[in-house]
C-alpha cells in the first residue's frame, strides 16, 4: 500500500494521510476504530453511488460496530447547491449529529465538494473523510481541502478550505465507472505531467493506451496496475504543491494550468461540457497562445495535443462556442488577481511551468 502524508507546516492538526490501495475500502473500519475520527459517521453520497457502493459501505461499517447513517442526493453538478446544503444540514440535525461526529464523502468530485462544505460549516465544522469513487476525485478533488458550491450559473463561487482527516483511495471503485468518466479524470493527470513532471508525461504517453483492456467486455475492465500508478503519481504531485501553498496564494495556482480557458468553456456551455473535457480544450488553447508568444515550442504543444487526442479528450472548441465568448468570462474569473486582468498559468516546456 502507498501512504502519502500531507503535512502542513504551521497547522500540524490539519495534516493527514492519503491511503492508496486496491480494496482498501474493506480496511476502513479498522482505521476508523484506530483513529476515532468521530463517534458516529454519516455517509454523504449520490443516489447512483449509494446503490452501487454506498449501501455496501454502510453495511460494512455496521457489521464492524460503527454507527453509520447515509444521506443521498441526486447525482450531477446541480447537487452542489445551497438547497442541498440546507437539506443535508437539516437531516444531520434530525439525526442528532454534532461536532464529535464525522462525515464520510463517498463519491465523485461533486460529492467531495458538497460533503466537504457541509463539514466546514455544520456547527462551525466537524471532521470528515474522503472516499473518492471517480478518477477525477481520486487524482484531484479529494486532495488539498478545497470545497466549492455553485450559486446558479456561478460555479464554485462559495466554498471553504477544509482538510479531511484522511483520504482512502480504492481504484477498484473505478471498475463501475464508464470509460468517458475515466477519460475525464485523465485530463487532470495529463495536466500534472504537462506542467509539473516530464517523466510522468512520458509515462502517460506510453501507458494511457494500456488502461483499457482489449477484451470484448472492456468498458468496465481497466488495467488496475496502470491506473494505480497514475493515481499515485498524480496525488504525489498535487500533494507536493498543496503542502507548500495550502490556500492558493502562490504556487498552488500552477494547478490551474488549462483552467482559465477551461472554466470559461464550462460556463459558456452552461456546464454541459464536463470539467476534464473543458480543461483539455483549455490546455490546447493556452498552448496555442504560448506558441504564438514564442514561450512554448510548437513541438511540445503538439505532443500535449496528441496525448489528449489519444486519450479520447476534445482538443478544440465545439462549434457553438466562440473564442470571443470566452474572453468576457475569463475576465470575470474569480482567480484573477486584478479585476479584468486575465491570469494564465504558462508552461515553457513539458513539465516546466511559469508563474507570474
Ligand atoms: N475541490 C477541488 O479541489 C476540485 C477539483 C477538481 C474538480 N472539482 C469538482 O469536481 C466535480 C467533478 O467531479 P467528477 O468528475 O468526479 O464528477 P461527479 O462527482 O459528478 O461524478 C461523475 C459521475 O460519475 C458517477 N460516479 C462516480 N463514481 C462512480 C463509480 N465508481 N461508478 C459509477 N459511477 C460513478 C457519479 O454518480 C456522477 O454521475 C466538479 O463539480 C468540480 O468542480 C473539485
Tab-separated table of C-alpha atoms and ligand atoms in Angstrom:
chain	number	residue	atom	x	y	z
A	1	UNK	CA	0.000	0.000	0.000
A	2	UNK	CA	1.186	3.519	-0.528
A	3	UNK	CA	0.649	6.071	2.206
A	4	UNK	CA	1.136	9.705	1.298
A	5	UNK	CA	1.298	12.072	4.234
A	6	UNK	CA	0.147	15.611	3.615
A	7	UNK	CA	1.857	17.841	6.152
A	8	UNK	CA	1.003	21.487	6.620
A	9	UNK	CA	3.879	23.189	8.403
A	10	UNK	CA	2.105	25.573	10.768
A	11	UNK	CA	-1.022	23.520	11.109
A	12	UNK	CA	0.006	20.070	12.242
A	13	UNK	CA	-3.572	19.338	13.287
A	14	UNK	CA	-4.564	19.663	9.630
A	15	UNK	CA	-2.063	17.064	8.373
A	16	UNK	CA	-3.488	13.805	7.132
A	17	UNK	CA	-2.695	10.566	5.366
A	18	UNK	CA	-3.891	9.531	1.922
A	19	UNK	CA	-4.158	5.736	1.855
A	20	UNK	CA	-3.980	4.402	-1.666
A	21	UNK	CA	-4.519	0.683	-2.312
A	22	UNK	CA	-6.936	-1.510	-4.268
A	23	UNK	CA	-9.567	-2.905	-1.880
A	24	UNK	CA	-8.610	-0.505	0.946
A	25	UNK	CA	-12.338	0.048	1.469
A	26	UNK	CA	-12.550	-3.230	3.400
A	27	UNK	CA	-9.940	-1.977	5.871
A	28	UNK	CA	-11.699	1.333	6.527
A	29	UNK	CA	-13.484	0.053	9.708
A	30	UNK	CA	-10.066	-0.845	11.149
A	31	UNK	CA	-8.807	2.725	10.541
A	32	UNK	CA	-11.981	4.291	11.950
A	33	UNK	CA	-11.642	2.225	15.142
A	34	UNK	CA	-7.970	3.138	15.399
A	35	UNK	CA	-8.217	6.884	14.742
A	36	UNK	CA	-11.722	7.544	16.110
A	37	UNK	CA	-12.395	10.398	13.706
A	38	UNK	CA	-15.931	10.600	15.077
A	39	UNK	CA	-18.337	8.934	17.500
A	40	UNK	CA	-20.867	8.436	14.720
A	41	UNK	CA	-20.488	8.613	10.954
A	42	UNK	CA	-22.745	9.879	8.177
A	43	UNK	CA	-22.015	8.833	4.613
A	44	UNK	CA	-22.926	11.581	2.137
A	45	UNK	CA	-23.235	10.246	-1.395
A	46	UNK	CA	-25.352	10.415	-4.552
A	47	UNK	CA	-28.252	8.091	-5.401
A	48	UNK	CA	-26.276	6.298	-8.104
A	49	UNK	CA	-23.224	5.608	-5.925
A	50	UNK	CA	-25.425	4.737	-2.973
A	51	UNK	CA	-26.841	1.805	-4.958
A	52	UNK	CA	-23.524	0.514	-6.284
A	53	UNK	CA	-21.210	1.213	-3.341
A	54	UNK	CA	-22.863	3.257	-0.554
A	55	UNK	CA	-25.208	0.624	0.873
A	56	UNK	CA	-22.320	-1.882	0.961
A	57	UNK	CA	-20.131	0.597	2.828
A	58	UNK	CA	-22.874	1.309	5.356
A	59	UNK	CA	-23.354	-2.446	5.862
A	60	UNK	CA	-19.614	-2.975	6.293
A	61	UNK	CA	-19.404	-0.215	8.920
A	62	UNK	CA	-22.396	-1.545	10.831
A	63	UNK	CA	-21.005	-5.109	10.769
A	64	UNK	CA	-17.938	-3.647	12.450
A	65	UNK	CA	-19.983	-1.901	15.152
A	66	UNK	CA	-19.593	1.556	13.648
A	67	UNK	CA	-22.680	3.730	13.733
A	68	UNK	CA	-23.305	4.891	10.156
A	69	UNK	CA	-26.164	6.873	8.639
A	70	UNK	CA	-26.470	7.666	4.957
A	71	UNK	CA	-27.678	10.818	3.190
A	72	UNK	CA	-28.015	10.758	-0.556
A	73	UNK	CA	-28.639	13.431	-3.216
A	74	UNK	CA	-29.392	13.301	-6.942
A	75	UNK	CA	-26.159	12.886	-8.956
A	76	UNK	CA	-24.654	15.639	-11.103
A	77	UNK	CA	-23.232	19.143	-10.880
A	78	UNK	CA	-26.601	20.605	-9.814
A	79	UNK	CA	-26.180	18.802	-6.493
A	80	UNK	CA	-23.628	21.443	-5.422
A	81	UNK	CA	-26.390	23.847	-4.414
A	82	UNK	CA	-27.349	25.809	-1.314
A	83	UNK	CA	-30.694	23.959	-1.320
A	84	UNK	CA	-28.851	20.665	-0.860
A	85	UNK	CA	-26.620	22.143	1.842
A	86	UNK	CA	-29.753	23.177	3.734
A	87	UNK	CA	-31.400	19.762	3.275
A	88	UNK	CA	-28.288	17.883	4.406
A	89	UNK	CA	-27.784	20.113	7.469
A	90	UNK	CA	-31.443	19.673	8.434
A	91	UNK	CA	-31.101	15.898	8.171
A	92	UNK	CA	-27.916	15.946	10.262
A	93	UNK	CA	-29.751	17.924	12.951
A	94	UNK	CA	-32.633	15.437	12.839
A	95	UNK	CA	-30.167	12.573	13.203
A	96	UNK	CA	-28.629	14.318	16.205
A	97	UNK	CA	-25.186	14.853	14.685
A	98	UNK	CA	-22.778	17.212	16.391
A	99	UNK	CA	-19.120	18.246	16.413
A	100	UNK	CA	-17.999	14.907	17.845
A	101	UNK	CA	-19.227	13.097	14.750
A	102	UNK	CA	-17.721	12.638	11.313
A	103	UNK	CA	-18.905	12.894	7.717
A	104	UNK	CA	-17.793	10.464	5.034
A	105	UNK	CA	-17.787	11.862	1.486
A	106	UNK	CA	-18.348	8.862	-0.793
A	107	UNK	CA	-18.455	9.815	-4.452
A	108	UNK	CA	-17.022	11.886	-7.265
A	109	UNK	CA	-15.824	15.480	-7.077
A	110	UNK	CA	-19.384	16.764	-6.711
A	111	UNK	CA	-19.946	14.798	-3.503
A	112	UNK	CA	-16.461	15.629	-2.200
A	113	UNK	CA	-17.175	19.355	-2.634
A	114	UNK	CA	-20.691	19.136	-1.191
A	115	UNK	CA	-19.858	16.965	1.833
A	116	UNK	CA	-16.626	18.894	2.482
A	117	UNK	CA	-18.529	22.174	2.535
A	118	UNK	CA	-21.111	20.760	4.942
A	119	UNK	CA	-18.244	19.562	7.165
A	120	UNK	CA	-16.752	23.061	7.071
A	121	UNK	CA	-19.926	24.858	8.171
A	122	UNK	CA	-22.096	22.434	10.174
A	123	UNK	CA	-21.878	23.560	13.823
A	124	UNK	CA	-18.833	25.594	12.709
A	125	UNK	CA	-17.086	22.486	11.465
A	126	UNK	CA	-16.846	18.764	12.102
A	127	UNK	CA	-14.443	16.075	10.924
A	128	UNK	CA	-14.773	14.462	7.518
A	129	UNK	CA	-13.017	11.843	5.454
A	130	UNK	CA	-12.910	11.453	1.706
A	131	UNK	CA	-13.570	8.198	-0.131
A	132	UNK	CA	-13.394	9.285	-3.783
A	133	UNK	CA	-15.050	6.993	-6.309
A	134	UNK	CA	-14.350	8.757	-9.637
A	135	UNK	CA	-10.874	9.057	-11.171
A	136	UNK	CA	-11.135	12.847	-11.153
A	137	UNK	CA	-11.899	12.826	-7.437
A	138	UNK	CA	-9.081	10.350	-6.715
A	139	UNK	CA	-6.375	12.318	-8.524
A	140	UNK	CA	-7.583	15.816	-7.805
A	141	UNK	CA	-10.601	16.961	-5.818
A	142	UNK	CA	-10.202	14.684	-2.769
A	143	UNK	CA	-6.709	16.031	-2.106
A	144	UNK	CA	-5.977	19.540	-0.882
A	145	UNK	CA	-9.063	20.530	1.103
A	146	UNK	CA	-10.797	22.850	-1.348
A	147	UNK	CA	-14.595	22.676	-1.364
A	148	UNK	CA	-16.949	24.503	-3.711
A	149	UNK	CA	-20.662	25.177	-4.092
A	150	UNK	CA	-22.427	26.742	-7.083
A	151	UNK	CA	-24.737	29.728	-6.985
A	152	UNK	CA	-26.942	29.355	-10.064
A	153	UNK	CA	-24.520	29.564	-13.025
A	154	UNK	CA	-21.602	30.684	-10.871
A	155	UNK	CA	-19.529	27.572	-10.331
A	156	UNK	CA	-17.674	27.088	-7.036
A	157	UNK	CA	-18.382	30.703	-6.093
A	158	UNK	CA	-18.968	29.669	-2.463
A	159	UNK	CA	-16.538	27.463	-0.636
A	160	UNK	CA	-14.153	26.868	2.198
A	161	UNK	CA	-10.774	25.304	2.763
A	162	UNK	CA	-11.436	22.246	4.891
A	163	UNK	CA	-8.854	19.495	5.113
A	164	UNK	CA	-10.188	15.961	5.577
A	165	UNK	CA	-8.943	13.753	8.432
A	166	UNK	CA	-7.945	11.052	5.927
A	167	UNK	CA	-8.438	10.049	2.296
A	168	UNK	CA	-8.967	6.422	1.252
A	169	UNK	CA	-8.350	5.776	-2.432
A	170	UNK	CA	-9.515	2.428	-3.767
A	171	UNK	CA	-9.050	2.137	-7.521
A	172	UNK	CA	-11.401	-0.887	-7.619
A	173	UNK	CA	-14.288	1.606	-7.414
A	174	UNK	CA	-13.336	2.537	-10.962
A	175	UNK	CA	-14.496	-0.845	-12.252
A	176	UNK	CA	-18.031	0.580	-12.242
A	177	UNK	CA	-17.071	3.815	-13.998
A	178	UNK	CA	-17.824	4.317	-17.688
A	179	UNK	CA	-14.814	4.935	-19.936
A	180	UNK	CA	-15.926	8.526	-20.605
A	181	UNK	CA	-15.574	9.343	-16.892
A	182	UNK	CA	-12.110	7.723	-16.775
A	183	UNK	CA	-11.074	9.934	-19.701
A	184	UNK	CA	-12.470	12.951	-17.846
A	185	UNK	CA	-10.163	12.241	-14.879
A	186	UNK	CA	-7.165	11.577	-17.108
A	187	UNK	CA	-7.282	15.202	-18.279
A	188	UNK	CA	-6.115	16.279	-14.796
A	189	UNK	CA	-3.334	13.647	-14.831
A	190	UNK	CA	-2.120	14.941	-18.210
A	191	UNK	CA	-2.213	18.448	-16.722
A	192	UNK	CA	0.133	17.318	-13.911
A	193	UNK	CA	2.545	15.752	-16.392
A	194	UNK	CA	2.479	18.667	-18.836
A	195	UNK	CA	3.014	21.340	-16.170
A	196	UNK	CA	4.977	19.621	-13.390
A	197	UNK	CA	6.743	16.422	-14.426
A	198	UNK	CA	8.020	15.465	-17.869
A	199	UNK	CA	8.819	11.867	-16.794
A	200	UNK	CA	5.201	11.392	-15.735
A	201	UNK	CA	4.105	12.893	-19.063
A	202	UNK	CA	6.206	10.282	-20.886
A	203	UNK	CA	4.736	7.528	-18.712
A	204	UNK	CA	1.234	8.703	-19.657
A	205	UNK	CA	2.098	8.756	-23.368
A	206	UNK	CA	3.197	5.138	-23.134
A	207	UNK	CA	0.627	3.774	-20.701
A	208	UNK	CA	-2.730	5.505	-21.217
A	209	UNK	CA	-3.492	3.203	-24.175
A	210	UNK	CA	-2.883	0.213	-21.850
A	211	UNK	CA	-5.612	1.246	-19.364
A	212	UNK	CA	-8.372	-0.206	-21.488
A	213	UNK	CA	-8.121	-3.961	-21.804
A	214	UNK	CA	-8.697	-5.225	-25.332
A	215	UNK	CA	-11.188	-7.970	-24.275
A	216	UNK	CA	-14.770	-7.932	-25.527
A	217	UNK	CA	-16.358	-6.569	-22.367
A	218	UNK	CA	-13.696	-3.958	-21.840
A	219	UNK	CA	-15.868	-0.941	-20.958
A	220	UNK	CA	-15.576	-1.655	-17.242
A	221	UNK	CA	-12.430	-3.707	-17.229
A	222	UNK	CA	-9.434	-1.475	-16.608
A	223	UNK	CA	-5.767	-2.197	-16.098
A	224	UNK	CA	-5.537	-1.682	-12.335
A	225	UNK	CA	-1.755	-1.666	-12.263
A	226	UNK	CA	-1.506	1.254	-14.669
A	227	UNK	CA	-4.413	3.128	-13.059
A	228	UNK	CA	-2.859	2.755	-9.619
A	229	UNK	CA	0.465	4.098	-10.732
A	230	UNK	CA	-1.194	7.055	-12.460
A	231	UNK	CA	-3.287	7.799	-9.354
A	232	UNK	CA	-0.325	7.547	-7.002
A	233	UNK	CA	1.983	9.801	-9.027
A	234	UNK	CA	-0.804	12.338	-9.562
A	235	UNK	CA	-1.522	12.531	-5.833
A	236	UNK	CA	2.164	12.857	-5.000
A	237	UNK	CA	2.492	15.743	-7.463
A	238	UNK	CA	-0.600	17.532	-6.187
A	239	UNK	CA	0.346	16.939	-2.523
A	240	UNK	CA	3.782	18.457	-3.056
A	241	UNK	CA	2.224	21.672	-4.354
A	242	UNK	CA	-0.576	21.858	-1.791
A	243	UNK	CA	1.771	21.311	1.153
A	244	UNK	CA	3.753	24.376	0.135
A	245	UNK	CA	0.752	26.568	-0.629
A	246	UNK	CA	-2.358	25.342	1.143
A	247	UNK	CA	-4.596	28.357	0.448
A	248	UNK	CA	-3.698	29.092	-3.197
A	249	UNK	CA	-1.811	32.306	-2.599
A	250	UNK	CA	1.120	31.356	-4.812
A	251	UNK	CA	2.435	28.026	-6.062
A	252	UNK	CA	-0.939	26.236	-5.892
A	253	UNK	CA	-2.084	28.374	-8.803
A	254	UNK	CA	0.046	26.148	-11.043
A	255	UNK	CA	-2.701	23.530	-10.702
A	256	UNK	CA	-4.863	25.871	-12.764
A	257	UNK	CA	-2.885	25.263	-15.958
A	258	UNK	CA	-5.517	24.987	-18.714
A	259	UNK	CA	-8.209	26.019	-16.225
A	260	UNK	CA	-8.570	29.724	-17.139
A	261	UNK	CA	-9.887	28.786	-20.580
A	262	UNK	CA	-11.369	25.603	-19.065
A	263	UNK	CA	-13.597	27.375	-16.535
A	264	UNK	CA	-14.794	29.804	-19.225
A	265	UNK	CA	-15.617	26.849	-21.516
A	266	UNK	CA	-17.603	25.151	-18.738
A	267	UNK	CA	-19.521	28.378	-18.117
A	268	UNK	CA	-20.122	29.064	-21.842
A	269	UNK	CA	-21.542	25.548	-22.208
A	270	UNK	CA	-23.760	26.108	-19.130
A	271	UNK	CA	-21.798	23.270	-17.503
A	272	UNK	CA	-22.820	20.738	-20.142
A	273	UNK	CA	-19.145	20.171	-21.002
A	274	UNK	CA	-17.547	18.079	-18.215
A	275	UNK	CA	-14.648	19.552	-16.258
A	276	UNK	CA	-11.965	17.250	-17.719
A	277	UNK	CA	-13.092	17.932	-21.303
A	278	UNK	CA	-13.099	21.676	-20.673
A	279	UNK	CA	-9.564	21.721	-19.280
A	280	UNK	CA	-8.351	19.503	-22.128
A	281	UNK	CA	-9.520	22.146	-24.608
A	282	UNK	CA	-8.225	24.818	-22.200
A	283	UNK	CA	-4.698	23.349	-22.235
A	284	UNK	CA	-4.701	23.334	-26.055
A	285	UNK	CA	-5.907	26.957	-26.241
A	286	UNK	CA	-3.343	28.302	-23.772
A	287	UNK	CA	-0.615	26.303	-25.549
A	288	UNK	CA	-1.593	27.856	-28.908
A	289	UNK	CA	-1.207	31.285	-27.296
A	290	UNK	CA	2.141	30.320	-25.732
A	291	UNK	CA	3.423	29.126	-29.118
A	292	UNK	CA	2.287	32.415	-30.729
A	293	UNK	CA	4.053	34.349	-27.938
A	294	UNK	CA	7.208	32.230	-28.518
A	295	UNK	CA	7.173	30.921	-24.946
A	296	UNK	CA	6.458	27.273	-25.805
A	297	UNK	CA	7.810	25.281	-28.744
A	298	UNK	CA	5.164	24.068	-31.197
A	299	UNK	CA	6.666	20.556	-30.892
A	300	UNK	CA	5.722	20.430	-27.176
A	301	UNK	CA	2.255	21.884	-27.790
A	302	UNK	CA	1.640	19.216	-30.444
A	303	UNK	CA	2.821	16.422	-28.109
A	304	UNK	CA	0.330	17.516	-25.439
A	305	UNK	CA	-2.463	17.784	-28.014
A	306	UNK	CA	-1.607	14.326	-29.354
A	307	UNK	CA	-1.767	12.762	-25.880
A	308	UNK	CA	-5.136	14.400	-25.187
A	309	UNK	CA	-6.381	13.187	-28.595
A	310	UNK	CA	-5.141	9.657	-27.912
A	311	UNK	CA	-6.901	9.717	-24.548
A	312	UNK	CA	-10.196	10.478	-26.299
A	313	UNK	CA	-10.441	14.042	-24.984
A	314	UNK	CA	-11.590	17.036	-27.063
A	315	UNK	CA	-8.820	19.417	-28.170
A	316	UNK	CA	-10.767	22.220	-29.855
A	317	UNK	CA	-13.822	24.316	-29.094
A	318	UNK	CA	-17.215	22.928	-30.148
A	319	UNK	CA	-18.887	24.913	-32.978
A	320	UNK	CA	-21.386	26.573	-30.638
A	321	UNK	CA	-18.695	28.269	-28.511
A	322	UNK	CA	-16.555	31.048	-29.956
A	323	UNK	CA	-13.204	32.183	-28.564
A	324	UNK	CA	-14.599	35.709	-28.279
A	325	UNK	CA	-17.342	34.362	-25.931
A	326	UNK	CA	-14.630	33.147	-23.583
A	327	UNK	CA	-12.875	36.491	-23.182
A	328	UNK	CA	-15.599	38.162	-21.079
A	329	UNK	CA	-15.984	35.040	-18.971
A	330	UNK	CA	-12.216	34.819	-18.377
A	331	UNK	CA	-12.072	38.488	-17.344
A	332	UNK	CA	-14.527	37.747	-14.531
A	333	UNK	CA	-12.738	34.551	-13.396
A	334	UNK	CA	-12.601	34.621	-9.577
A	335	UNK	CA	-8.938	33.564	-9.733
A	336	UNK	CA	-7.768	36.771	-11.452
A	337	UNK	CA	-5.541	38.831	-9.171
A	338	UNK	CA	-6.778	42.163	-10.537
A	339	UNK	CA	-10.299	42.665	-11.822
A	340	UNK	CA	-10.434	42.422	-15.607
A	341	UNK	CA	-6.849	41.160	-15.937
A	342	UNK	CA	-6.715	37.543	-17.046
A	343	UNK	CA	-4.122	35.339	-15.326
A	344	UNK	CA	-2.943	32.288	-17.252
A	345	UNK	CA	-0.644	29.597	-15.912
A	346	UNK	CA	2.050	29.166	-18.549
A	347	UNK	CA	4.465	26.364	-19.380
A	348	UNK	CA	7.754	26.931	-21.207
A	349	UNK	CA	8.241	23.231	-21.965
A	350	UNK	CA	6.656	19.952	-20.943
A	351	UNK	CA	6.960	19.598	-17.148
A	352	UNK	CA	8.170	23.167	-16.633
A	353	UNK	CA	5.744	25.902	-15.603
A	354	UNK	CA	5.994	29.673	-15.207
A	355	UNK	CA	4.001	31.502	-12.516
A	356	UNK	CA	3.603	35.262	-12.703
B	1	LIG	N1	-12.371	20.682	-4.727
B	1	LIG	C1	-11.488	20.535	-5.677
B	1	LIG	O1	-10.278	20.708	-5.466
B	1	LIG	C2	-11.947	20.120	-7.047
B	1	LIG	C3	-11.001	19.837	-8.043
B	1	LIG	C4	-11.453	19.414	-9.293
B	1	LIG	C5	-12.812	19.285	-9.520
B	1	LIG	N2	-13.708	19.569	-8.527
B	1	LIG	C6	-15.141	19.407	-8.733
B	1	LIG	O2	-15.395	18.027	-9.017
B	1	LIG	C7	-16.600	17.933	-9.769
B	1	LIG	C8	-16.394	16.925	-10.878
B	1	LIG	O3	-16.093	15.681	-10.301
B	1	LIG	P1	-16.412	14.312	-11.069
B	1	LIG	O4	-15.893	14.408	-12.448
B	1	LIG	O5	-15.975	13.225	-10.199
B	1	LIG	O6	-17.997	14.385	-11.238
B	1	LIG	P2	-19.195	13.701	-10.406
B	1	LIG	O7	-18.932	13.752	-8.976
B	1	LIG	O8	-20.443	14.338	-10.926
B	1	LIG	O9	-19.124	12.200	-10.912
B	1	LIG	C9	-19.394	11.924	-12.277
B	1	LIG	C10	-20.462	10.860	-12.420
B	1	LIG	O10	-19.871	9.599	-12.125
B	1	LIG	C11	-20.661	8.912	-11.159
B	1	LIG	N3	-19.717	8.083	-10.404
B	1	LIG	C12	-18.773	8.475	-9.514
B	1	LIG	N4	-18.077	7.418	-9.097
B	1	LIG	C13	-18.582	6.334	-9.737
B	1	LIG	C14	-18.271	4.952	-9.743
B	1	LIG	N5	-17.262	4.455	-9.033
B	1	LIG	N6	-19.010	4.128	-10.528
B	1	LIG	C15	-20.005	4.618	-11.309
B	1	LIG	N7	-20.344	5.912	-11.366
B	1	LIG	C16	-19.634	6.756	-10.575
B	1	LIG	C17	-21.378	9.981	-10.368
B	1	LIG	O11	-22.564	9.466	-9.798
B	1	LIG	C18	-21.653	11.013	-11.462
B	1	LIG	O12	-22.822	10.655	-12.155
B	1	LIG	C19	-16.923	19.337	-10.256
B	1	LIG	O13	-18.001	19.839	-9.522
B	1	LIG	C20	-15.669	20.141	-9.940
B	1	LIG	O14	-15.936	21.493	-9.666
B	1	LIG	C21	-13.294	19.970	-7.295
